[in-house]
Coordinates of C-alpha atoms and ligand atoms in Angstrom, one line a residue:
M27 CA 114.7 96.9 86.8
T28 CA 111.7 94.5 86.9
V29 CA 111.1 92.5 83.8
R30 CA 107.4 91.7 83.2
K31 CA 105.9 88.4 82.1
P32 CA 103.4 87.9 79.2
E33 CA 100.5 87.7 81.7
D34 CA 101.5 91.2 83.0
L35 CA 100.9 92.7 79.6
R36 CA 97.9 95.0 79.1
S37 CA 97.1 93.2 75.9
H38 CA 96.8 89.9 77.8
R39 CA 93.4 91.1 78.9
W40 CA 92.3 91.0 75.3
F41 CA 94.3 88.2 73.8
G42 CA 95.5 86.0 76.7
V43 CA 92.3 85.1 78.5
D44 CA 90.1 82.0 78.1
T45 CA 86.7 83.9 77.8
M46 CA 84.2 84.4 75.1
R47 CA 85.6 87.9 74.5
G48 CA 89.1 86.5 74.4
F49 CA 87.9 84.0 71.7
G50 CA 86.4 86.9 69.8
H51 CA 89.5 89.1 69.9
R52 CA 91.8 86.2 68.8
S53 CA 89.6 84.9 66.1
R54 CA 89.2 88.3 64.6
M55 CA 92.9 88.8 64.5
M56 CA 93.1 85.5 62.7
E57 CA 90.5 86.9 60.3
M58 CA 93.3 89.2 59.2
G59 CA 95.6 86.3 58.7
F60 CA 97.7 86.6 61.9
A61 CA 98.6 83.4 63.7
R62 CA 98.2 83.0 67.4
E63 CA 101.9 82.8 68.0
E64 CA 102.4 86.2 66.2
F65 CA 100.5 88.3 68.8
V66 CA 99.4 86.3 71.9
G67 CA 101.9 86.8 74.8
K68 CA 103.9 89.4 72.8
P69 CA 104.1 93.1 73.5
V70 CA 101.5 94.7 71.1
I71 CA 103.0 98.0 69.9
A72 CA 100.7 100.8 68.7
I73 CA 102.4 102.9 65.9
V74 CA 100.4 106.1 66.2
N75 CA 101.1 107.6 62.8
T76 CA 100.2 111.1 61.7
W77 CA 100.8 110.4 58.1
S78 CA 98.2 111.8 55.6
D79 CA 98.0 113.0 52.0
T80 CA 97.6 116.6 53.3
N81 CA 100.4 116.6 55.8
T82 CA 103.2 117.8 53.5
C83 CA 105.9 117.2 56.1
H84 CA 105.0 113.5 56.9
S85 CA 105.0 112.1 53.3
H86 CA 107.8 109.7 54.2
M87 CA 106.0 108.3 57.3
R88 CA 104.1 105.5 55.7
Q89 CA 107.5 104.0 54.8
R90 CA 108.9 104.9 58.2
A91 CA 106.0 103.0 59.9
E92 CA 107.1 99.9 57.9
E93 CA 110.6 100.4 59.3
V94 CA 109.3 100.7 62.8
K95 CA 107.3 97.5 62.3
R96 CA 110.5 95.7 61.2
G97 CA 112.1 96.7 64.4
V98 CA 109.1 95.7 66.6
I99 CA 108.9 92.2 64.9
A100 CA 112.7 91.7 65.2
A101 CA 112.5 92.4 68.9
G102 CA 109.6 89.9 69.4
G103 CA 106.7 92.4 69.5
F104 CA 103.6 92.7 67.4
P105 CA 103.1 96.1 65.7
V106 CA 99.7 97.6 64.9
E107 CA 99.4 100.9 63.0
L108 CA 96.8 103.3 64.3
P109 CA 96.4 106.4 62.2
A110 CA 95.7 109.7 64.0
M111 CA 94.7 113.1 62.9
S112 CA 97.7 114.4 61.1
V113 CA 97.4 118.1 61.8
G114 CA 99.6 119.3 59.0
E115 CA 100.7 122.9 59.6
Q116 CA 100.1 124.1 56.0
M117 CA 96.6 122.8 55.3
T118 CA 94.8 122.6 58.6
K119 CA 92.5 125.6 59.1
P120 CA 91.6 127.8 60.8
T121 CA 94.9 126.9 62.6
S122 CA 96.6 123.6 63.4
M123 CA 96.8 124.8 67.0
M124 CA 93.1 124.3 67.4
Y125 CA 93.6 120.6 66.7
R126 CA 96.7 120.0 68.9
N127 CA 94.4 119.2 71.8
F128 CA 92.2 117.1 69.4
L129 CA 95.3 115.0 68.5
A130 CA 96.2 114.7 72.2
M131 CA 92.7 113.4 73.1
E132 CA 92.7 111.1 70.1
T133 CA 96.2 109.7 71.1
E134 CA 95.2 109.1 74.7
E135 CA 91.9 107.5 73.8
L136 CA 93.3 105.4 71.0
L137 CA 95.9 103.9 73.4
R138 CA 93.3 103.4 76.1
S139 CA 90.7 101.8 74.0
Q140 CA 92.9 99.4 72.0
P141 CA 94.8 96.2 73.1
V142 CA 98.2 97.8 73.2
D143 CA 101.1 97.6 75.6
G144 CA 103.3 100.4 74.4
C145 CA 103.5 102.9 71.5
V146 CA 105.7 104.5 68.9
L147 CA 104.5 108.1 68.3
M148 CA 105.2 109.3 64.8
G149 CA 105.0 113.1 64.2
G150 CA 107.1 116.1 63.6
C151 CA 105.1 118.9 61.9
D152 CA 104.6 121.5 64.5
K153 CA 101.6 120.5 66.6
T154 CA 102.0 116.8 66.2
T155 CA 104.9 116.5 68.6
P156 CA 103.2 118.1 71.6
G157 CA 99.8 116.6 70.6
L158 CA 101.1 113.0 70.5
L159 CA 103.2 113.5 73.6
M160 CA 100.4 115.1 75.6
G161 CA 98.2 112.2 74.9
A162 CA 100.9 109.6 75.6
I163 CA 101.8 111.3 78.9
S164 CA 98.2 111.2 80.1
M165 CA 97.9 107.5 79.1
N166 CA 101.3 106.7 80.5
L167 CA 102.0 103.5 78.5
P168 CA 105.7 102.9 77.5
A169 CA 106.2 105.4 74.6
I170 CA 109.0 106.3 72.3
Y171 CA 108.9 109.2 69.8
V172 CA 110.0 109.0 66.2
P173 CA 110.5 112.5 64.9
A174 CA 109.8 113.1 61.2
G175 CA 113.1 114.9 60.7
A176 CA 113.6 118.1 58.8
M177 CA 113.6 118.4 55.0
L178 CA 116.7 119.2 53.0
R179 CA 117.9 122.8 52.5
G180 CA 116.0 125.0 50.0
H181 CA 117.8 126.5 47.0
W182 CA 117.2 129.4 44.7
R183 CA 119.7 130.9 42.2
G184 CA 122.7 129.9 44.3
E185 CA 121.2 130.9 47.5
T186 CA 120.2 128.6 50.4
L187 CA 116.6 129.0 51.4
G188 CA 115.0 128.3 54.8
S189 CA 111.4 127.3 55.3
G190 CA 109.1 130.1 56.4
T191 CA 111.9 132.5 57.2
D192 CA 113.0 133.2 53.6
A193 CA 109.5 132.9 52.3
F194 CA 108.4 135.7 54.7
R195 CA 111.5 137.7 53.7
Y196 CA 110.9 137.4 50.0
W197 CA 107.1 137.9 50.4
A198 CA 108.0 141.3 51.8
E199 CA 110.2 142.0 48.8
R200 CA 107.4 140.9 46.5
R201 CA 105.0 143.2 48.2
A202 CA 107.5 146.0 47.9
G203 CA 107.6 145.4 44.2
N204 CA 111.1 144.0 44.1
L205 CA 110.5 140.5 42.7
T206 CA 109.0 139.4 39.4
E207 CA 106.3 136.7 38.9
D208 CA 108.9 134.3 37.5
Q209 CA 111.3 134.8 40.4
W210 CA 108.5 134.2 42.8
Q211 CA 107.5 131.0 41.1
E212 CA 111.1 129.8 41.1
L213 CA 111.2 130.4 44.8
E214 CA 108.0 128.4 45.2
E215 CA 109.6 125.4 43.5
G216 CA 112.9 125.6 45.3
I217 CA 112.1 126.1 48.9
A218 CA 110.7 122.7 49.9
R219 CA 112.9 120.1 48.2
S220 CA 112.1 116.8 50.1
P221 CA 109.9 115.1 52.6
G222 CA 110.3 116.4 56.2
T223 CA 109.5 119.3 58.4
C224 CA 110.5 122.9 58.0
M225 CA 114.3 123.0 58.1
T226 CA 114.7 126.2 60.0
M227 CA 114.7 126.2 63.8
G228 CA 111.0 126.7 63.7
T229 CA 108.4 125.0 65.9
A230 CA 108.8 121.6 64.3
S231 CA 112.6 121.5 64.7
T232 CA 112.3 123.0 68.2
M233 CA 109.8 120.5 69.4
M234 CA 111.5 117.5 67.9
S235 CA 114.8 118.7 69.6
L236 CA 112.9 119.2 72.9
A237 CA 111.3 115.7 72.7
E238 CA 114.8 114.3 72.5
T239 CA 116.1 116.5 75.3
L240 CA 113.2 115.3 77.4
G241 CA 114.4 111.8 76.8
M242 CA 111.5 110.6 74.6
T243 CA 113.5 109.7 71.5
L244 CA 116.6 107.7 70.9
P245 CA 119.8 109.8 71.2
G246 CA 120.4 111.9 68.1
A247 CA 117.1 111.1 66.5
S248 CA 115.7 114.7 66.2
S249 CA 118.5 116.1 64.1
I250 CA 118.5 113.4 61.3
P251 CA 117.2 114.8 58.0
A252 CA 114.0 113.1 57.0
V253 CA 115.4 111.5 53.9
D254 CA 118.7 110.3 55.3
S255 CA 119.1 106.6 55.4
T256 CA 120.0 106.8 59.1
H257 CA 116.5 108.1 59.6
A258 CA 115.1 104.8 58.5
M259 CA 117.5 103.0 60.8
M260 CA 116.5 105.2 63.7
A261 CA 112.8 104.3 63.0
M262 CA 113.7 100.6 63.0
R263 CA 115.7 100.9 66.2
S264 CA 112.9 102.8 67.9
G265 CA 110.6 99.8 67.0
R266 CA 113.1 97.4 68.6
R267 CA 113.5 99.6 71.7
I268 CA 109.8 100.0 72.5
V269 CA 109.5 96.2 72.9
E270 CA 112.2 96.2 75.5
M271 CA 110.6 99.2 77.2
V272 CA 107.4 97.3 77.5
W273 CA 109.1 94.4 79.2
E274 CA 111.0 96.9 81.4
N275 CA 107.8 98.8 82.1
L276 CA 109.6 102.1 81.4
R277 CA 106.9 104.8 81.2
P278 CA 106.7 108.5 80.4
S279 CA 106.2 109.2 84.1
D280 CA 109.7 107.7 84.7
I281 CA 111.2 110.0 82.1
L282 CA 109.3 113.2 82.2
T283 CA 110.4 114.6 85.5
E284 CA 110.7 118.2 86.6
A285 CA 114.5 118.0 85.8
A286 CA 113.7 116.8 82.3
F287 CA 111.5 119.8 81.7
Q288 CA 114.1 122.0 83.1
N289 CA 116.6 120.6 80.6
A290 CA 114.0 121.2 77.8
I291 CA 113.7 124.9 78.7
V292 CA 117.5 125.3 78.7
V293 CA 117.8 123.7 75.3
D294 CA 115.0 125.7 73.9
M295 CA 116.9 128.8 74.9
A296 CA 120.2 127.6 73.6
L297 CA 118.6 126.8 70.3
S298 CA 116.7 130.1 70.2
G299 CA 113.8 127.9 69.7
S300 CA 110.3 128.7 68.5
T301 CA 108.2 130.9 70.8
N302 CA 105.5 128.3 70.5
A303 CA 107.7 125.9 72.5
I304 CA 106.7 127.7 75.7
I305 CA 103.0 127.0 75.2
H306 CA 103.7 123.4 74.3
L307 CA 106.1 122.7 77.2
V308 CA 103.6 124.2 79.7
A309 CA 100.9 122.0 78.3
M310 CA 103.0 118.9 78.3
A311 CA 104.2 119.5 81.8
G312 CA 100.6 120.1 82.9
R313 CA 99.8 116.6 81.7
A314 CA 102.6 115.3 83.8
G315 CA 101.3 117.1 86.9
L316 CA 104.1 119.8 86.7
K317 CA 103.6 123.5 86.6
L318 CA 106.0 125.6 84.6
D319 CA 105.4 129.3 85.1
L320 CA 106.7 131.9 82.6
E321 CA 109.2 133.3 85.1
R322 CA 111.0 130.0 85.0
F323 CA 111.5 130.4 81.2
D324 CA 112.7 133.9 81.6
A325 CA 115.1 133.1 84.4
I326 CA 116.6 130.2 82.4
S327 CA 116.7 132.4 79.3
Q328 CA 118.7 135.0 81.1
R329 CA 121.5 132.6 82.0
T330 CA 121.5 130.5 78.8
P331 CA 123.6 131.5 75.7
V332 CA 122.2 130.9 72.2
L333 CA 124.7 128.5 70.5
A334 CA 122.7 127.2 67.6
N335 CA 123.4 129.5 64.6
L336 CA 120.2 128.5 62.9
K337 CA 117.6 130.5 61.1
P338 CA 115.5 132.5 61.9
A339 CA 117.8 133.8 64.6
G340 CA 121.0 132.8 62.9
K341 CA 122.4 131.7 59.6
Y342 CA 122.2 127.9 59.0
L343 CA 119.6 125.2 58.6
M344 CA 118.8 121.8 60.2
E345 CA 120.8 119.8 57.6
D346 CA 123.9 121.9 58.6
F347 CA 123.1 121.3 62.3
Y348 CA 123.1 117.5 61.7
Y349 CA 126.4 117.6 59.9
A350 CA 127.8 119.8 62.7
G351 CA 127.0 117.1 65.2
G352 CA 123.3 117.7 65.9
L353 CA 121.6 118.0 69.1
R354 CA 123.9 115.6 71.0
A355 CA 126.8 117.9 70.2
L356 CA 124.9 121.0 71.4
L357 CA 123.9 119.2 74.6
A358 CA 127.5 118.3 75.2
R359 CA 128.5 121.9 74.7
I360 CA 126.0 123.1 77.4
S361 CA 126.3 120.0 79.6
D362 CA 127.1 122.1 82.7
L363 CA 123.7 123.7 82.4
L364 CA 121.8 120.4 82.2
K365 CA 120.7 117.9 84.7
L366 CA 122.5 114.9 83.3
G367 CA 121.0 112.2 85.5
C368 CA 117.7 112.2 83.7
I369 CA 116.7 108.8 82.3
T370 CA 115.7 108.5 78.7
V371 CA 113.8 106.0 76.5
N372 CA 116.9 103.9 75.9
G373 CA 117.2 103.3 79.7
R374 CA 120.4 105.4 79.9
S375 CA 121.0 108.8 81.4
L376 CA 121.4 112.0 79.4
A377 CA 125.0 112.0 80.4
E378 CA 125.6 108.5 78.9
N379 CA 123.7 109.5 75.7
I380 CA 125.9 112.5 75.0
E381 CA 129.2 110.9 75.9
G382 CA 131.7 111.4 73.1
A383 CA 129.5 113.8 71.2
E384 CA 131.5 116.4 69.3
V385 CA 130.9 119.6 67.4
Y386 CA 132.2 119.3 63.9
N387 CA 131.5 122.9 62.8
D388 CA 132.0 125.7 65.3
D389 CA 130.2 128.2 63.1
V390 CA 126.9 126.2 63.2
I391 CA 127.1 125.2 66.9
L392 CA 128.9 128.1 68.3
P393 CA 131.5 127.9 71.1
R394 CA 130.5 129.1 74.6
N395 CA 132.8 132.2 74.3
R396 CA 131.2 133.2 71.0
P397 CA 127.4 132.8 71.3
L398 CA 124.9 134.2 68.9
S399 CA 123.5 135.9 71.9
P400 CA 124.8 135.8 75.5
T401 CA 121.2 135.2 76.8
G402 CA 118.5 133.0 75.6
G403 CA 116.1 133.3 72.7
T404 CA 112.9 134.2 74.4
A405 CA 112.0 137.0 76.9
V406 CA 108.9 137.1 79.1
L407 CA 107.3 140.6 79.4
R408 CA 104.8 141.8 81.9
G409 CA 103.0 145.1 82.5
N410 CA 99.6 146.6 82.5
L411 CA 99.1 145.4 79.0
A412 CA 99.9 141.8 79.8
P413 CA 99.3 141.1 83.5
D414 CA 99.6 137.3 82.9
G415 CA 102.6 137.7 80.5
A416 CA 103.6 138.1 76.9
I417 CA 106.7 136.9 75.1
I418 CA 109.1 138.2 72.5
K419 CA 112.0 136.6 70.6
P420 CA 114.7 139.3 70.9
T421 CA 117.2 137.4 68.8
A422 CA 114.8 137.6 65.8
A423 CA 114.1 141.3 66.1
E424 CA 115.9 144.4 64.9
P425 CA 117.8 145.5 68.0
H426 CA 116.8 149.1 67.9
L427 CA 113.1 148.1 68.5
L428 CA 113.8 146.3 71.7
K429 CA 113.3 149.5 73.6
H430 CA 110.6 151.5 71.9
R431 CA 107.8 153.9 72.6
G432 CA 105.2 154.5 69.9
P433 CA 101.5 155.2 69.1
A434 CA 99.2 152.2 68.7
V435 CA 97.6 151.5 65.4
V436 CA 94.8 149.1 66.4
F437 CA 93.1 146.4 64.4
E438 CA 90.0 144.9 66.1
D439 CA 90.6 141.5 64.4
V440 CA 92.4 139.8 61.6
D441 CA 89.7 140.8 59.0
D442 CA 90.0 144.4 60.0
M443 CA 93.8 144.1 59.7
Y444 CA 93.8 142.7 56.2
A445 CA 91.1 145.2 55.1
R446 CA 93.3 148.2 56.1
I447 CA 96.9 147.3 56.5
D448 CA 97.9 148.2 52.9
D449 CA 95.6 151.2 52.7
D450 CA 97.8 154.2 51.7
D451 CA 95.6 156.4 53.9
L452 CA 96.4 154.3 57.0
E453 CA 98.1 156.7 59.5
V454 CA 101.1 154.7 60.3
T455 CA 104.9 155.3 60.5
A456 CA 107.9 153.1 61.3
D457 CA 107.5 154.2 64.9
S458 CA 103.9 153.1 65.2
V459 CA 103.1 150.0 67.2
L460 CA 100.7 147.6 65.3
V461 CA 98.2 146.0 67.6
L462 CA 96.0 143.0 66.7
K463 CA 93.2 142.1 69.0
N464 CA 90.9 139.0 69.2
A465 CA 93.4 136.6 67.8
G466 CA 94.0 134.5 71.0
P467 CA 93.0 131.0 72.1
K468 CA 89.3 131.8 72.5
G469 CA 89.1 134.9 70.3
A470 CA 90.4 133.7 66.9
P471 CA 89.9 131.0 68.1
G472 CA 92.9 128.7 68.3
M473 CA 95.5 131.3 68.7
P474 CA 96.8 131.2 65.1
E475 CA 100.2 132.3 63.8
W476 CA 99.1 135.8 62.8
G477 CA 101.5 137.6 65.2
Q478 CA 104.0 138.6 62.6
L479 CA 101.6 141.3 61.4
P480 CA 102.5 142.4 57.8
I481 CA 104.5 145.6 57.5
P482 CA 102.1 148.1 55.7
K483 CA 103.0 148.3 52.0
K484 CA 103.7 152.0 52.1
L485 CA 106.3 151.5 54.8
L486 CA 107.8 148.5 52.9
R487 CA 108.3 150.8 49.9
Q488 CA 110.2 153.2 52.2
G489 CA 112.5 150.3 53.2
V490 CA 111.0 149.5 56.6
R491 CA 111.3 145.8 57.4
D492 CA 110.6 145.5 61.1
M493 CA 108.2 147.3 63.5
V494 CA 106.9 146.6 67.0
R495 CA 103.8 144.5 66.7
I496 CA 101.6 143.2 69.6
S497 CA 98.9 140.6 69.7
D498 CA 97.4 137.8 71.7
C499 CA 98.2 135.2 69.0
R500 CA 101.3 133.3 68.2
M501 CA 103.8 133.5 65.3
S502 CA 105.4 130.8 63.3
G503 CA 108.7 129.6 64.8
T504 CA 110.2 130.4 61.4
S505 CA 109.1 134.1 61.7
F506 CA 111.1 137.1 62.8
G507 CA 110.5 140.6 63.9
A508 CA 109.8 142.7 67.0
C509 CA 106.6 140.8 67.6
V510 CA 105.2 140.7 71.1
L511 CA 103.1 137.6 71.3
H512 CA 100.8 135.5 73.6
V513 CA 99.5 138.5 75.4
A514 CA 97.5 137.2 78.4
P515 CA 94.8 137.5 79.3
E516 CA 93.6 137.8 75.6
A517 CA 91.3 140.5 74.3
A518 CA 88.4 138.1 73.8
V519 CA 88.1 137.5 77.6
G520 CA 88.4 141.2 78.4
G521 CA 92.2 141.4 78.9
P522 CA 93.7 144.9 78.8
L523 CA 94.6 144.4 75.1
A524 CA 90.9 144.7 74.4
L525 CA 91.0 148.3 75.8
V526 CA 93.8 149.7 73.6
E527 CA 92.8 152.4 71.1
T528 CA 94.6 153.9 68.1
G529 CA 96.9 156.7 69.3
D530 CA 97.5 155.3 72.8
M531 CA 101.2 155.3 73.6
I532 CA 102.8 151.9 74.2
E533 CA 106.2 151.3 75.7
L534 CA 108.3 148.1 75.1
D535 CA 111.5 147.6 77.1
V536 CA 112.8 144.1 76.6
D537 CA 115.8 144.5 78.9
A538 CA 113.4 145.6 81.7
R539 CA 110.9 142.9 80.6
R540 CA 108.2 145.6 80.4
L541 CA 105.2 146.1 78.2
H542 CA 103.2 149.2 79.2
L543 CA 100.1 150.9 77.9
D544 CA 100.5 154.6 78.8
V545 CA 96.9 155.3 79.6
D546 CA 95.8 156.2 83.1
D547 CA 93.8 153.8 85.3
A548 CA 90.7 155.9 85.4
E549 CA 90.5 156.0 81.6
L550 CA 91.1 152.3 81.4
E551 CA 88.3 151.7 83.9
R552 CA 86.0 153.8 81.8
R553 CA 86.8 151.8 78.7
R554 CA 86.4 148.5 80.6
A555 CA 82.9 149.5 81.7
G556 CA 82.0 149.9 78.0
W557 CA 83.6 146.6 76.8
Q558 CA 81.4 143.9 75.4
P559 CA 82.4 140.3 74.6
R560 CA 82.1 139.4 70.9
P561 CA 79.6 136.7 69.8
A562 CA 80.7 133.1 70.3
P563 CA 82.3 131.9 67.1
Y564 CA 80.8 128.3 67.2
G565 CA 77.4 127.1 68.2
R566 CA 78.1 123.4 68.1
G567 CA 80.8 120.7 67.7
Y568 CA 84.5 120.6 68.5
G569 CA 84.8 124.4 67.9
M570 CA 82.4 125.0 70.8
L571 CA 84.1 122.5 73.0
Y572 CA 87.4 124.2 72.2
V573 CA 86.3 127.7 73.0
D574 CA 84.5 126.7 76.2
H575 CA 87.5 124.8 77.6
V576 CA 90.8 126.1 76.2
T577 CA 93.0 127.8 78.8
Q578 CA 95.1 131.0 78.2
A579 CA 98.5 131.1 76.7
D580 CA 100.4 131.2 80.0
Q581 CA 98.6 128.0 81.0
G582 CA 99.5 126.1 77.8
C583 CA 96.2 126.3 75.9
D584 CA 95.3 122.8 77.0
F585 CA 91.7 122.0 77.8
D586 CA 90.9 122.6 81.5
F587 CA 89.5 119.1 81.8
L588 CA 92.7 117.4 80.5
H589 CA 95.2 118.5 83.0
A590 CA 96.8 115.8 85.2
G591 CA 94.3 114.3 87.6
P592 CA 93.5 111.0 89.1
P593 CA 94.3 108.1 86.7
T594 CA 91.5 107.3 84.2
S595 CA 90.4 103.7 84.7
E596 CA 91.2 101.0 82.2
P597 CA 88.3 99.9 80.0
K598 CA 86.2 97.0 81.2
I599 CA 86.4 94.0 78.9
Y600 CA 83.3 91.8 79.0
Ligands
FES708 FE1 105.2 121.1 58.8 FE2 106.5 123.6 59.0 S1 104.8 123.0 57.8 S2 106.9 121.7 60.0

């Protein structure tokens, strides 16, 4: 390991040089009351913080940034906090996914344009983990991730509630007329009890766990509940460690190897992680110059048991997972499936980081001979309806629907769906296949989480709680149901989904990985000849940039101009 000198620091170009600009940089730091010896010749650490008043999951991260600063200073560094778009899942419209790439660009350019030597990335709510990491990968300064951690368990009338999963479940009961207004309000007050991310194994918990698996957090960091005192300690220790990483010049490119991504896919499957993880891992790997095709996810899924008994696929919540030993314990339990030589941010290998990890509750982290499912949590489908792939989470669906043939009930877009789904005259039965078009990366745009299409009210009243649903959008990682998602190419670019008509027969066979539209080729050609693209949703601004450059789901929905390429030059400082 080479240890760098103060003159090797990137910030030296701003603060260490005897030039007119150097004078300006130093004197303006002094304007803020910082003495020369506090920042000159020291690693300057950017704390990229996605705290905001509208990011409900990051409300503790102002305080955590202070704890990171404590660690940075204790290790001889100089912390600077750089706020970045917080992309809270709940409030950001039309969908947070549209702003993941925005955050990635902002992170990369913040790091590039400022006098910083390394960074602590603070995120957790769904898109913030991939957004921050994508930007940091492209900039490739030493980087460590501080995951926000999950909130405490929800409670209602003696029952434990999980974010998203139980809200969706009880919303169906309310729509079916089985819950009073008072009960619904009690649920609203009891389901989100503390700062932190959704505490099911949704997208946030999945991505934080995968960031740790990839080696970008301190060991064990991703499983700590947001409000636990050890979470504050983890933040402080991350601050200490990033200073050492700068001196060691340990960068994301040293950590995020092909083997590290392979490990992340294995763990995603063992967790029965969010379907969104596939898109984010593909995008993150793309920034690192690596290609992950969907077949690799499927192959790993087929040989990886689901051991995390967590909602929505299982029974427990993230707080239980932490007390059961957390991610380190799960990694130890599947260590034979992992590439243990991968280096992580603490400079040690994955093998060293999981040494001694134990499972304390075999019902939360299941034994290998008693998995929740013998194969992984996500299946990749192909067929004439999804030539570039589609995915489904079989562990979260009613098993009888995993092989199904039924007539399509087609909605042209989300407005059409909400206008008609609860109409008692809608011709739909439990055997129908609900199809939503124009909800993909370009079509919606932003590929929102509309993929768990609501069950029509009249079927809810008959007791139906799951149906086959197909769309080119995503669904929340906390959702459940026989939902075929990420159909590529999407309808808005003329993918076969655009050609489906109500009454067409559709076949889903998850075991055979097949999604088939039972309409002959000549008829499909006839429909294709009459297909017209819809008007562009934006005429200016970021929305237009997004629609013009976002890639399809199987390519990670990154912007085509942000994939790995020749290094971007450092800014000139004159
Ligand atoms: Fe932030 Fe679910 S809303 S993680």
